[in-house]
Amino acid sequence: MHMKAEKNTGPKVVPIRFILEDPEPLTGKTEKTLDLKAAVGQSVLEVALENGINIEHACGGVCACSTCHVYLEQGEELVNEPEDDELDRVEEAPATQIDSRLSCQTRIQAEGELVVKVPAWNRNAVKEVPH
Ligand code: FES
């Protein structure tokens, strides 16, 4: 029996925990904490959507809205620094914090543990815009 060395099997896999303040609109389930795996190179939004966490992403992930806003509670040193465009957009999101990021612009770059909190208002950010 031969085991392949993990470092030779493609992208590095990192643990990522999602904490969902209001899980049902996002996943249809009641679990608030989901421990998942992500690959280095993926965005936080990609990881969420792949795992059935339907974070709002009105612009399709091109940094043109702020609906994919999340809090990066752990792992800031494992992801890319925010660009000016992202910082401008984040300011438009409700309830921003020091650890606010746009999940579509937050790309995992190194191994380690990430913790991402999805605020309860995420699902409603677009619908609340008056028309
Ligand atoms: S989905 Fe629009 S900025 Fe992330």
PDB file of C-alpha atoms and ligand atoms in Angstrom, residues 45 55-69 89 102-105, ligand 1:
ATOM      1  CA  LEU A  45     -17.087  33.419  -1.913  1.00  0.00           C
ATOM      2  CA  ILE A  55     -23.867  34.324   0.155  1.00  0.00           C
ATOM      3  CA  GLU A  56     -25.471  37.161  -1.776  1.00  0.00           C
ATOM      4  CA  HIS A  57     -23.202  38.244  -4.671  1.00  0.00           C
ATOM      5  CA  ALA A  58     -25.209  40.686  -6.732  1.00  0.00           C
ATOM      6  CA  CYS A  59     -22.405  41.722  -9.096  1.00  0.00           C
ATOM      7  CA  GLY A  60     -21.188  38.182  -9.684  1.00  0.00           C
ATOM      8  CA  GLY A  61     -17.933  38.656  -7.797  1.00  0.00           C
ATOM      9  CA  VAL A  62     -16.343  41.564  -9.644  1.00  0.00           C
ATOM     10  CA  CYS A  63     -16.095  44.068  -6.761  1.00  0.00           C
ATOM     11  CA  ALA A  64     -19.014  46.174  -8.019  1.00  0.00           C
ATOM     12  CA  CYS A  65     -21.381  45.791  -5.056  1.00  0.00           C
ATOM     13  CA  SER A  66     -21.021  45.136  -1.353  1.00  0.00           C
ATOM     14  CA  THR A  67     -23.533  42.323  -0.926  1.00  0.00           C
ATOM     15  CA  CYS A  68     -20.862  39.659  -0.374  1.00  0.00           C
ATOM     16  CA  HIS A  69     -19.551  41.435   2.734  1.00  0.00           C
ATOM     17  CA  ARG A  89     -17.005  49.072  -1.713  1.00  0.00           C
ATOM     18  CA  LEU A 102     -15.759  41.350   0.391  1.00  0.00           C
ATOM     19  CA  SER A 103     -15.790  37.575   0.172  1.00  0.00           C
ATOM     20  CA  CYS A 104     -15.385  37.615  -3.628  1.00  0.00           C
ATOM     21  CA  GLN A 105     -12.164  39.627  -3.299  1.00  0.00           C
TER      22      GLN A 105
HETATM   23  S1  FES B   1     -20.156  39.972  -5.223  1.00  0.00           S
HETATM   24 FE1  FES B   1     -20.219  42.076  -5.665  1.00  0.00          FE
HETATM   25  S2  FES B   1     -18.466  42.782  -4.639  1.00  0.00           S
HETATM   26 FE2  FES B   1     -18.440  40.688  -4.162  1.00  0.00          FE
END
